[in-house]
CSV table of C-alpha atoms in Angstrom, one decimal:
chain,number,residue,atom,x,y,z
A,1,UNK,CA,99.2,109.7,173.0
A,2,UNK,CA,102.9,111.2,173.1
A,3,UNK,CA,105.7,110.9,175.4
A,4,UNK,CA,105.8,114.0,178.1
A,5,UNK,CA,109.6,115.2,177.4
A,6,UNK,CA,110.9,118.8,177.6
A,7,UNK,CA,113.2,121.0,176.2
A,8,UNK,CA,116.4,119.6,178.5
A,9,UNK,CA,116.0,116.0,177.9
A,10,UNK,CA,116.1,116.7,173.9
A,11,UNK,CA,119.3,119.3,174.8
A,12,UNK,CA,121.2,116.3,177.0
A,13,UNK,CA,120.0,113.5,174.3
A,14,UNK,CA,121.8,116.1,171.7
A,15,UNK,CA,118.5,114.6,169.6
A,16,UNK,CA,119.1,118.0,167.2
A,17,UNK,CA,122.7,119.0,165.9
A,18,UNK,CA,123.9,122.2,166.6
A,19,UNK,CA,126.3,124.2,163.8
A,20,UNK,CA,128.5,121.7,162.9
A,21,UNK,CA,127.2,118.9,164.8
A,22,UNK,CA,125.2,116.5,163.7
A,23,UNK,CA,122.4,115.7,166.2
A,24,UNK,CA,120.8,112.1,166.8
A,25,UNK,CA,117.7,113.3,164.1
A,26,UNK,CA,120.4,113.3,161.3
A,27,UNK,CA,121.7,109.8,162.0
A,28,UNK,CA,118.2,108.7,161.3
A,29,UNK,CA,117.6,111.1,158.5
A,30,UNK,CA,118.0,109.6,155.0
A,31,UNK,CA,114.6,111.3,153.7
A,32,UNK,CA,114.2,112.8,149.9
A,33,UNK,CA,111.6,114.8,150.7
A,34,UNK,CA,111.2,118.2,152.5
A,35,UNK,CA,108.2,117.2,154.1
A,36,UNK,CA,109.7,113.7,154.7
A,37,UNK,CA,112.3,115.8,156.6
A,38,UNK,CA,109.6,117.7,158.8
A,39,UNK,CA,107.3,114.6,159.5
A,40,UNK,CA,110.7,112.9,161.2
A,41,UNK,CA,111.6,116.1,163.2
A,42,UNK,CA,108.2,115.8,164.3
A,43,UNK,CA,108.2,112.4,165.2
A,44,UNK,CA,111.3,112.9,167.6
A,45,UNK,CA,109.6,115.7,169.0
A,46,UNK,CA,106.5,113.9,169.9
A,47,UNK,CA,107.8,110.2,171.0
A,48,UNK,CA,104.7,108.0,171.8
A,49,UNK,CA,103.0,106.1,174.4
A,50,UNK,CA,100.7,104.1,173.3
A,51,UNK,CA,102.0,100.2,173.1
A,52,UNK,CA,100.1,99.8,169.8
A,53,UNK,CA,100.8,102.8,168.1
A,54,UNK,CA,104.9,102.0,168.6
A,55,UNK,CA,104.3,98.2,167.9
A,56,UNK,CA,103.0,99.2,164.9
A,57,UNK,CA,105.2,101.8,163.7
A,58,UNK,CA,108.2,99.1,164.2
A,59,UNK,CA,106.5,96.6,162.7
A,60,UNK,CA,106.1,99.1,159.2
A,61,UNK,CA,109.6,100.2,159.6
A,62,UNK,CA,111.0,96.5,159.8
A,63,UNK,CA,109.1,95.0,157.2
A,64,UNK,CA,110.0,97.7,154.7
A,65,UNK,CA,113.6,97.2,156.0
A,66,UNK,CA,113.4,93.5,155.3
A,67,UNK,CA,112.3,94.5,152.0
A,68,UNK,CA,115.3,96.4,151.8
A,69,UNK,CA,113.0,99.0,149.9
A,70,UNK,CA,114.6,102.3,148.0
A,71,UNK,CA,112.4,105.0,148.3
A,72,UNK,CA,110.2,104.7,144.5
A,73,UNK,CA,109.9,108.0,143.5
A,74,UNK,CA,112.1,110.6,141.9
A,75,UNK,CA,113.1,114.0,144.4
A,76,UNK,CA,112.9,116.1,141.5
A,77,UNK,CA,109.1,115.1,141.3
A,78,UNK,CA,108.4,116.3,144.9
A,79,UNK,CA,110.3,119.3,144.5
A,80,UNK,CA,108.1,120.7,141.1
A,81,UNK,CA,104.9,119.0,142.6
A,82,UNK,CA,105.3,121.3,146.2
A,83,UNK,CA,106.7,124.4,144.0
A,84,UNK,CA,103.5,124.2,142.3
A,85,UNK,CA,100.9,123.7,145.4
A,86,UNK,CA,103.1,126.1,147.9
A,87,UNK,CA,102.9,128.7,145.3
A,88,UNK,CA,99.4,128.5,144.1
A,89,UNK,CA,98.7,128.9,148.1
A,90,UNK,CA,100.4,131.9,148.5
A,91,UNK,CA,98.7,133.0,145.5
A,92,UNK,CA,95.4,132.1,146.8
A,93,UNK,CA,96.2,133.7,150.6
A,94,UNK,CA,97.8,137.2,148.7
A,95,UNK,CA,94.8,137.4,146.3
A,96,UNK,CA,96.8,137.6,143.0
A,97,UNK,CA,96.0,136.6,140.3
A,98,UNK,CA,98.8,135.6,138.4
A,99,UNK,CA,101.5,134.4,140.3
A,100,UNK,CA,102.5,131.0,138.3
A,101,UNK,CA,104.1,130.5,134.8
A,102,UNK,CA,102.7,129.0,131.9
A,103,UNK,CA,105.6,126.5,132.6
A,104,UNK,CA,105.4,126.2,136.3
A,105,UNK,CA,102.0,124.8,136.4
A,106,UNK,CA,102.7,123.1,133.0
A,107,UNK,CA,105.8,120.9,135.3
A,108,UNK,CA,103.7,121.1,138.5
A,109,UNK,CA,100.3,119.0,136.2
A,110,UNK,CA,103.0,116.8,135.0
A,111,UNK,CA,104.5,116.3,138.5
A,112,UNK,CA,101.4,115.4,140.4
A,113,UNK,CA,99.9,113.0,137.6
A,114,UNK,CA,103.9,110.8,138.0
A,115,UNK,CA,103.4,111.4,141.3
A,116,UNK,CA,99.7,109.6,142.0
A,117,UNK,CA,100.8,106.7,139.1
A,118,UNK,CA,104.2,106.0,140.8
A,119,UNK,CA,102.5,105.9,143.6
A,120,UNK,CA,99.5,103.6,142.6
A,121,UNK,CA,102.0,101.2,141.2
A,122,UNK,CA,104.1,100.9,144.4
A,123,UNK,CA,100.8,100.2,146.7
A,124,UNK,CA,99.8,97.3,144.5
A,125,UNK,CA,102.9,95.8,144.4
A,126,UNK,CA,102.6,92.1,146.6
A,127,UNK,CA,105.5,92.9,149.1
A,128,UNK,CA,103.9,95.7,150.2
A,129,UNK,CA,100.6,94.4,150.1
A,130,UNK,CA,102.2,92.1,152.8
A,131,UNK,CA,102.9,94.5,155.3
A,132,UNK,CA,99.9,94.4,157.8
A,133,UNK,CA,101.3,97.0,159.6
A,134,UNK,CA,101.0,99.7,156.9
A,135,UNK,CA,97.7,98.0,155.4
A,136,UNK,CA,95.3,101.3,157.2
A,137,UNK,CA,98.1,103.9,155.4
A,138,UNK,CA,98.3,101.9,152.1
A,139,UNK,CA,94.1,102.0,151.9
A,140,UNK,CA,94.1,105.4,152.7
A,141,UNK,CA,96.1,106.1,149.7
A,142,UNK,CA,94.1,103.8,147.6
A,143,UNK,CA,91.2,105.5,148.6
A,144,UNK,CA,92.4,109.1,147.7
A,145,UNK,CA,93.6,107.6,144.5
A,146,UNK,CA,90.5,105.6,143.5
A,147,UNK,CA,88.6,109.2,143.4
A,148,UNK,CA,86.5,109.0,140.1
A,149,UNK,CA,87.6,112.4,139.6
A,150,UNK,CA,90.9,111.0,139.5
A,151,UNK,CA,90.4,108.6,136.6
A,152,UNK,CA,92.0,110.5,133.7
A,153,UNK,CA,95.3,110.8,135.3
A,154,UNK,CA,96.1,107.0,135.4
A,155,UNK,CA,95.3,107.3,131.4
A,156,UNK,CA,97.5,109.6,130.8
A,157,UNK,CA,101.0,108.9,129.1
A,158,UNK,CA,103.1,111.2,129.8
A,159,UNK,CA,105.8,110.7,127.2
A,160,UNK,CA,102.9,111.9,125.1
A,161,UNK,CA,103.3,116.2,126.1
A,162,UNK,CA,99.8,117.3,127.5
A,163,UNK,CA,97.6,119.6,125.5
A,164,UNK,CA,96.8,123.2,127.1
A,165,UNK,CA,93.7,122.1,127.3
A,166,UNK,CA,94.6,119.4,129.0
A,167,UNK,CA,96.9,121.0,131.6
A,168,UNK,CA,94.6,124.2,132.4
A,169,UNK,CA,91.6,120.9,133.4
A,170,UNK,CA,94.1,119.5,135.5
A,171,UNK,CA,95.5,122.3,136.7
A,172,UNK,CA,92.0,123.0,138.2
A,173,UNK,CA,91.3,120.0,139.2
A,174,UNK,CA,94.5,119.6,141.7
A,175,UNK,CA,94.9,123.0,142.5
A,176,UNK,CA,91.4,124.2,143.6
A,177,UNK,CA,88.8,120.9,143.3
A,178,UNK,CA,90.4,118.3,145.2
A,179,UNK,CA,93.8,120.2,146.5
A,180,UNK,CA,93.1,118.5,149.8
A,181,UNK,CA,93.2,115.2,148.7
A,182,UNK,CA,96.6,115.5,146.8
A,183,UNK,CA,97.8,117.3,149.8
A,184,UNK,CA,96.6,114.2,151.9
A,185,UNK,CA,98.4,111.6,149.4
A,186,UNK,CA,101.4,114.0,149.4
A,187,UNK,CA,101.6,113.2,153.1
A,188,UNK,CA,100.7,109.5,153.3
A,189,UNK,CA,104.1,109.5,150.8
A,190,UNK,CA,105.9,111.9,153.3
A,191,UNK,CA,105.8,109.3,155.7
A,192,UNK,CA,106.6,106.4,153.4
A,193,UNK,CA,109.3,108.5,153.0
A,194,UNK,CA,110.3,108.3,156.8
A,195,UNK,CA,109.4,104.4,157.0
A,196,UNK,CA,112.2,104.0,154.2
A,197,UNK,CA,114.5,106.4,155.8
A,198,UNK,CA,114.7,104.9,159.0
A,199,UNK,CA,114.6,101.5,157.7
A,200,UNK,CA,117.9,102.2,155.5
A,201,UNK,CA,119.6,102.9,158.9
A,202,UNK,CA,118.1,100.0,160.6
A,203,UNK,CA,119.9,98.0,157.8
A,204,UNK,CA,123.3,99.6,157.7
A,205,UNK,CA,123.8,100.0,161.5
A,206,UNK,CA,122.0,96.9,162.1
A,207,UNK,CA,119.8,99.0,165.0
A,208,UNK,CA,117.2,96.3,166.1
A,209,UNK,CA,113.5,97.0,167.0
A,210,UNK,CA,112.5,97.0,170.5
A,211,UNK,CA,109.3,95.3,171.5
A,212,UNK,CA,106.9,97.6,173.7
A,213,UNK,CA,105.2,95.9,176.8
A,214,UNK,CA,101.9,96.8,178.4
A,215,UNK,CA,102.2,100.5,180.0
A,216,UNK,CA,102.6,100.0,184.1
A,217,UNK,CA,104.7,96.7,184.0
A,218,UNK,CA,107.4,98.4,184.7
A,219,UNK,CA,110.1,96.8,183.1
A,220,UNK,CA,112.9,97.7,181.0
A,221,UNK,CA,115.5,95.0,179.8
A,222,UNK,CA,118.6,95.8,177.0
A,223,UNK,CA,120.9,93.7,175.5
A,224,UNK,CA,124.1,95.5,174.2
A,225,UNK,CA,123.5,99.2,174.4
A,226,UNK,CA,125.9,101.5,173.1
A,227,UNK,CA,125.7,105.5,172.2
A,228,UNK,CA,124.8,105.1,168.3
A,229,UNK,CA,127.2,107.9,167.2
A,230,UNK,CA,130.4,106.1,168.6
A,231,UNK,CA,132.1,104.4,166.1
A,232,UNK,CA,133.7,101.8,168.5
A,233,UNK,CA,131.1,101.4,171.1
A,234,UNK,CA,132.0,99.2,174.2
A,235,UNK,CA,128.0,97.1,174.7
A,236,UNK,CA,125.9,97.6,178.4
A,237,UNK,CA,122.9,94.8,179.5
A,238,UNK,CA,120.5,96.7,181.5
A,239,UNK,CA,117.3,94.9,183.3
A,240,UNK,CA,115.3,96.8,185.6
A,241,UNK,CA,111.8,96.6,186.8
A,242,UNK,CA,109.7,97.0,190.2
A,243,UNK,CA,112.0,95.0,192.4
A,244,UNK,CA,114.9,97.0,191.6
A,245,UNK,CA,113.9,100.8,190.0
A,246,UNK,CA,116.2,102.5,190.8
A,247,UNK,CA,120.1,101.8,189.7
A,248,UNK,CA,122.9,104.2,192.2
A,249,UNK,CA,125.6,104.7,189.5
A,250,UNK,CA,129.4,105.6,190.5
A,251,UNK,CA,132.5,105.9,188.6
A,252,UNK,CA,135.3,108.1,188.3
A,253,UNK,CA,135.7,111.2,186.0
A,254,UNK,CA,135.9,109.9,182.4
A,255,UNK,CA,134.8,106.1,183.7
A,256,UNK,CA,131.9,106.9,181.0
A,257,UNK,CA,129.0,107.5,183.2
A,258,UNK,CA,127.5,110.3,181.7
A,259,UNK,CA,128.0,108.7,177.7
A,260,UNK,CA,126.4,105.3,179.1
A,261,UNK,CA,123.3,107.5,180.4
A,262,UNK,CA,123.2,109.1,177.3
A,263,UNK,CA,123.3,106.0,175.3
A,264,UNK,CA,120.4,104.4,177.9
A,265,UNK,CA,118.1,107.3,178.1
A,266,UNK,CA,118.7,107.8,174.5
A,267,UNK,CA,117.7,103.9,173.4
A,268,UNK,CA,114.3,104.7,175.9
A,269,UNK,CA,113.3,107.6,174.0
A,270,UNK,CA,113.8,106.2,170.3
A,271,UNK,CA,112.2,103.0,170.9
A,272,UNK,CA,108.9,105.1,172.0
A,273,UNK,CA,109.4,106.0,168.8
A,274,UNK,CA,108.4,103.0,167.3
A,275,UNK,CA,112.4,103.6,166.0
A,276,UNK,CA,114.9,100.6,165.7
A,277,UNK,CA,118.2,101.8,168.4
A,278,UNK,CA,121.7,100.6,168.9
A,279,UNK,CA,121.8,97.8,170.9
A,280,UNK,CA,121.1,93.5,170.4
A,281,UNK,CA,117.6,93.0,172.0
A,282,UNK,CA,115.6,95.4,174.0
A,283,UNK,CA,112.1,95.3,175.9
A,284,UNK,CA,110.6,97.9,177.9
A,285,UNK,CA,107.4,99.1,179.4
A,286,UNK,CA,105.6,101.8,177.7
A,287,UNK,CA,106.2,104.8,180.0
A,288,UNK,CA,104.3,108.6,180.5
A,289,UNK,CA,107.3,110.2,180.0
A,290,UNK,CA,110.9,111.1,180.5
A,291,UNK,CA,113.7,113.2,181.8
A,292,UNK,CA,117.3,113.7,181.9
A,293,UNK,CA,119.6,116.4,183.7
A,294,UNK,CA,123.0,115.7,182.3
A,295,UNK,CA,124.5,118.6,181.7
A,296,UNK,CA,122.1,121.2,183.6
A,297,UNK,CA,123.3,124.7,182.8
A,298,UNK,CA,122.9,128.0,185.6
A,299,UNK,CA,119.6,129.8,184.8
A,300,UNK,CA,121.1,132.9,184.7
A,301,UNK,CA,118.4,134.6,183.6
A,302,UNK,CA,116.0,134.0,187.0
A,303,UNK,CA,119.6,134.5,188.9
A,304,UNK,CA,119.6,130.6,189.7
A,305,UNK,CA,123.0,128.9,190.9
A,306,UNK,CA,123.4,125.8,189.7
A,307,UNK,CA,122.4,123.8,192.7
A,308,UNK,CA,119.1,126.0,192.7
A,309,UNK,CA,118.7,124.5,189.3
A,310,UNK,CA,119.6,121.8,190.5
A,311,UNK,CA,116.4,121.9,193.1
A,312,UNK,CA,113.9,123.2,190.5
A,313,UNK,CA,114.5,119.7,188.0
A,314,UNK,CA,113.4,117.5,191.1
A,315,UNK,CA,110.9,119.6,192.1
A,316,UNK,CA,109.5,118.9,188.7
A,317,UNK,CA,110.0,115.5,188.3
A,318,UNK,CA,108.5,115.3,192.2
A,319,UNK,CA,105.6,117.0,190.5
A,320,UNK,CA,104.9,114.6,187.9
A,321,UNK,CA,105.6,111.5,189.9
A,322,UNK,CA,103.1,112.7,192.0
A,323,UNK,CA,100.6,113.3,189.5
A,324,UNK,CA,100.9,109.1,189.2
A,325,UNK,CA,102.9,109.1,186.0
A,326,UNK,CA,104.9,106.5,185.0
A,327,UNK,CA,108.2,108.4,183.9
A,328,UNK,CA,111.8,107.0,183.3
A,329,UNK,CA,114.2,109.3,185.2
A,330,UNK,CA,118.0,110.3,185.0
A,331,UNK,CA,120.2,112.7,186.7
A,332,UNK,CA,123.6,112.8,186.1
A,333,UNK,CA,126.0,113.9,189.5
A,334,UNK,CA,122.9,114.8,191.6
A,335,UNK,CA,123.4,117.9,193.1
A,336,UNK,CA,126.6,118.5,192.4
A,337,UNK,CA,126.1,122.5,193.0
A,338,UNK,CA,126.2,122.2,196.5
A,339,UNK,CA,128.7,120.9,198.9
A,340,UNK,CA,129.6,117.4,199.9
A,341,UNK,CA,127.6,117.8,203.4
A,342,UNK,CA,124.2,118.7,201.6
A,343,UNK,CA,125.0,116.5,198.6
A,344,UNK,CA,125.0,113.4,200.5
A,345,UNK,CA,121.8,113.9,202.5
A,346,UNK,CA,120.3,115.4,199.6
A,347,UNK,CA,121.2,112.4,197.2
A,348,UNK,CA,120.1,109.7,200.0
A,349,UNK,CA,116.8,111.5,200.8
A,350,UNK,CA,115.8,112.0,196.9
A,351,UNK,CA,117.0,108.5,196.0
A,352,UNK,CA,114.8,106.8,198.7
A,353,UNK,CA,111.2,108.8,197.9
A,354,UNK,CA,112.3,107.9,194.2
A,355,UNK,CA,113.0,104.4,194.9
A,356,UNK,CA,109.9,104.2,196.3
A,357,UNK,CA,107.9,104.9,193.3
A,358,UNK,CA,107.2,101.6,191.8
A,359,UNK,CA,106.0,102.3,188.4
A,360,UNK,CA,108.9,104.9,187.4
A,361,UNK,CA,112.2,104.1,186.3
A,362,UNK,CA,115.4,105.8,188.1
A,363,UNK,CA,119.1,106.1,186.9
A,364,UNK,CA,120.6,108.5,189.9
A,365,UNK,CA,124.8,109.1,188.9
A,366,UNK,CA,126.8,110.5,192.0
A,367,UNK,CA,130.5,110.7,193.1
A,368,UNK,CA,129.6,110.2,196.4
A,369,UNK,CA,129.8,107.1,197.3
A,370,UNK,CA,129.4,106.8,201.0
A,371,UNK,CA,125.7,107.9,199.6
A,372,UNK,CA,125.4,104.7,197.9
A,373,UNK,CA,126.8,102.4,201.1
A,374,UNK,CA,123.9,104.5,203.3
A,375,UNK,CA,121.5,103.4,200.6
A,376,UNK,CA,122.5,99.7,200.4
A,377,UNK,CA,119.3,99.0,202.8
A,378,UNK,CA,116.7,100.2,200.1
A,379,UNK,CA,116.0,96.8,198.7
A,380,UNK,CA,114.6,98.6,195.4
A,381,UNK,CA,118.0,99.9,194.9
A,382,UNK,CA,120.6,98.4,192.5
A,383,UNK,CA,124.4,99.2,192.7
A,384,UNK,CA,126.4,99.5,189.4
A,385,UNK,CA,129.6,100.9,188.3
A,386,UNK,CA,132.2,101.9,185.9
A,387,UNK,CA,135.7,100.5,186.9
A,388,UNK,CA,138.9,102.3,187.0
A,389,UNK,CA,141.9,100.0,186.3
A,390,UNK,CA,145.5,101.6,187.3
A,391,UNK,CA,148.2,101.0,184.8
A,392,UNK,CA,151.2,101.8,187.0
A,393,UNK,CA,150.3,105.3,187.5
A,394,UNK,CA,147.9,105.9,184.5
A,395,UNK,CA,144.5,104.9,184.9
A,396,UNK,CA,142.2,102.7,182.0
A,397,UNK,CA,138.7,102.2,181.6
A,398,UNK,CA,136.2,99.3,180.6
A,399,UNK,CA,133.4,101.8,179.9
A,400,UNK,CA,131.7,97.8,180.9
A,401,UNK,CA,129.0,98.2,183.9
A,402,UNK,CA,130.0,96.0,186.6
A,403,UNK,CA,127.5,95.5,190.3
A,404,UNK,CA,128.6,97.3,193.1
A,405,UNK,CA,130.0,100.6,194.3
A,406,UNK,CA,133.2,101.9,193.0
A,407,UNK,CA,136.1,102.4,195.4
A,408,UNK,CA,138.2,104.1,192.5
A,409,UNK,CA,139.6,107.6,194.3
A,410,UNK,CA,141.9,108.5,191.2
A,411,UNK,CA,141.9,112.4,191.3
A,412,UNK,CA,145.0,113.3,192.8
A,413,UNK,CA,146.6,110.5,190.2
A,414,UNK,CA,145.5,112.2,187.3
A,415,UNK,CA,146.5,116.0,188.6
A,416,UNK,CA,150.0,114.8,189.2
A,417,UNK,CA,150.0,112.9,185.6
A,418,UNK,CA,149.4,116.7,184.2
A,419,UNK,CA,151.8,118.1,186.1
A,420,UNK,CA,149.7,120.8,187.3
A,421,UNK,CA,152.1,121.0,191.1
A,422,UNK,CA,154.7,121.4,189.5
A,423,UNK,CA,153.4,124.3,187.2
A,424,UNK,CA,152.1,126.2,190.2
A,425,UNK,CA,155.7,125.5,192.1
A,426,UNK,CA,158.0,125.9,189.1
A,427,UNK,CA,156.0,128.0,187.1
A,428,UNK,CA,156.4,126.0,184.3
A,429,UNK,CA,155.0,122.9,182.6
A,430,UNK,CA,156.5,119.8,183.0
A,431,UNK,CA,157.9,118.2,179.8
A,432,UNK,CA,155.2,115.4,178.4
């Protein structure tokens, strides 16, 4: 079972890089494997939601990081061994004939038989033995590998060079009799290949793994949250759950509302993952799905203003609350296409039907903050924000939650501190 997500959530999560930046997927990716590299770009595409299938992806992941396991086999291997079986497919789907060299399929035999003896040695040793977690994967692999038509590879030496005959047997053997089966092994050690990965960055960041709760408890409790790409992150608690399920966020521009939803939202979708995520301790119900607007564009394309965009996101989340999923929710300045008037009756009127969904999650950021005083009689509702402290005339921030509703009106501060008046009067900038 996976995670309902769209396209939008894995844009505001920034989950891929774009150009020159690096997306959430490369922080995690430390694979020496092509295919290790496309089995964790499908993971992050397909989060899960099944409590035991994340439990006991964690639990492989942080026993192989205890182990503080480097991945055991050599790229190079990987990269003659695929050569070999990509290119005999295309051979086999054009119909040639001929399509390998004497010495591609001479490297490709030799590649495959390191490959399956490398890999029988590493599944016997103790520590992984140990794992539980990974005991169905590891006898998986022992059962490919324990073939009997597999039993002259693990004879072979292979400082000793391989006889034609030899090679043009095996060659046979792993490209057309059991292909499938040294296809399947290959990916068994593609996901090894994540397991290590990931644990590596559990290690280095010191990420911790988040323990999943029983799907419809509705609860969701951090310790220390922070964005993982901010190299001097300032820690958030979070604890919500049925009682309270919806939190009414304020703060002024650059307080850090919209990096603190990222950082949540992000932390929710990696630990479906079964993924370890930047914070001290975290718990939190398995949910059906989630959704973020942060940083909703204008559809252009269907002629949609942003506030009609705007409208289209809730109606979709209406649609699948409705449907009884449990989903964890975020939207960043609702409705901030329209004016004040309809902002404020729209943002009271959505936060209330939301608030009264009691097995979804809801973050709900807004600058409006008579909208939040109006909603203080929703006993679901809980009121945090991100302070503004004036230093003289220049404005600081904690970037450090605090309960409440912000009374920080600092806009007309920070115009004057860039001068901008006195650009439009004197038609010049004021010295800084």
């Amino acid at each position: 079972m996976n995670l309902h997500t769209d396209e939008q959530t894995i844009e505001d999560l920034r989950i891929f890089g774009k150009r020159d930046n690096a997306g959430i997927y490369d922080l995690y990716n430390h694979t020496h494997t092509r295919g290790g590299e496309k089995v964790l770009e499908a993971m992050f595409r397909n989060p899960l939601s099944d409590r035991s299938a994340i439990n006991q992806r964690a639990g492989i992941i942080g026993n192989m990081a205890k182990l503080q396991l480097a991945f055991p086999f050599n790229a190079s291997i990987f990269d003659m061994a695929e050569k070999y079986l990509s290119i005999a497919d295309a051979q086999s789907k054009s119909g040639n004939q001929q399509t390998l060299s004497d010495k591609d399929v001479q490297n490709g035999v030799a590649a495959v038989i390191e490959l399956m003896q490398e890999t029988k040695q590493f599944i016997s040793m103790p520590a992984i033995i140990a794992v539980s977690e990974w005991e169905q994967e590891r006898k998986s692999i022992e059962g490919l590998l324990s073939d009997p038509a597999f039993e002259p590879v693990f004879r072979e030496q292979l400082k000793n060079k391989l006889a034609y005959a030899a090679i043009s047997a095996y060659d046979l053997l792993f490209r057309t009799r059991e292909r499938s089966k040294i296809e399947k092994l290959l990916g068994h050690i593609y996901h090894l290949d994540v397991y290590l990965s990931v644990a590596r960055v559990a290690t280095e960041r010191k990420f911790i793994f988040p323990k999943a709760l029983d799907k419809g408890s509705n609860q969701l409790q951090l310790e220390g949250v922070y964005h993982p790409e901010l190299k001097q992150p300032i820690p958030n608690d979070v604890k919500m759950d049925a009682g309270n399920n919806l939190i009414f966020l304020t703060g002024a521009n650059m307080a850090g509302k919209s990096t603190f939803l990222r950082a949540l939202s992000t932390a929710v979708y990696i630990a479906h993952m079964g993924f370890p995520v930047a914070a001290k301790a975290m718990e939190f119900s398995v949910m059906d799905g989630i959704y973020t607007t942060i940083n909703l564009p204008d559809n252009l394309g269907i002629g949609a203003s942003h506030f009609y965009a705007e409208v289209l996101r809730v109606k979709k989340v209406a649609a699948a609350l409705s449907s009884g999923k449990s989903l964890f929710i975020i939207f960043d300045e609702l409705f901030r296409g329209t004016n004040v008037k309809d902002a404020h009756e729209a943002t009271v009127a959505i936060s209330r039907s939301f608030a009264g969904k009691k097995n979804s999650l809801f973050i709900i950021s807004s600058h409006i903050v008579e909208a939040g005083e109006q909603l203080q009689a929703a006993p679901s509702i809980a009121f945090r924000f991100l302070p503004t402290r004036m230093n003289g005339h220049t404005p600081e921030y904690t970037y450090t939650l605090e309960s409440g509703i912000t009374e920080d009106r600092h806009g007309m501060i920070i115009i004057r501190n860039e001068g901008i008046l006195e650009i439009l009067k004197n038609g010049r900038k004021r010295a800084v």
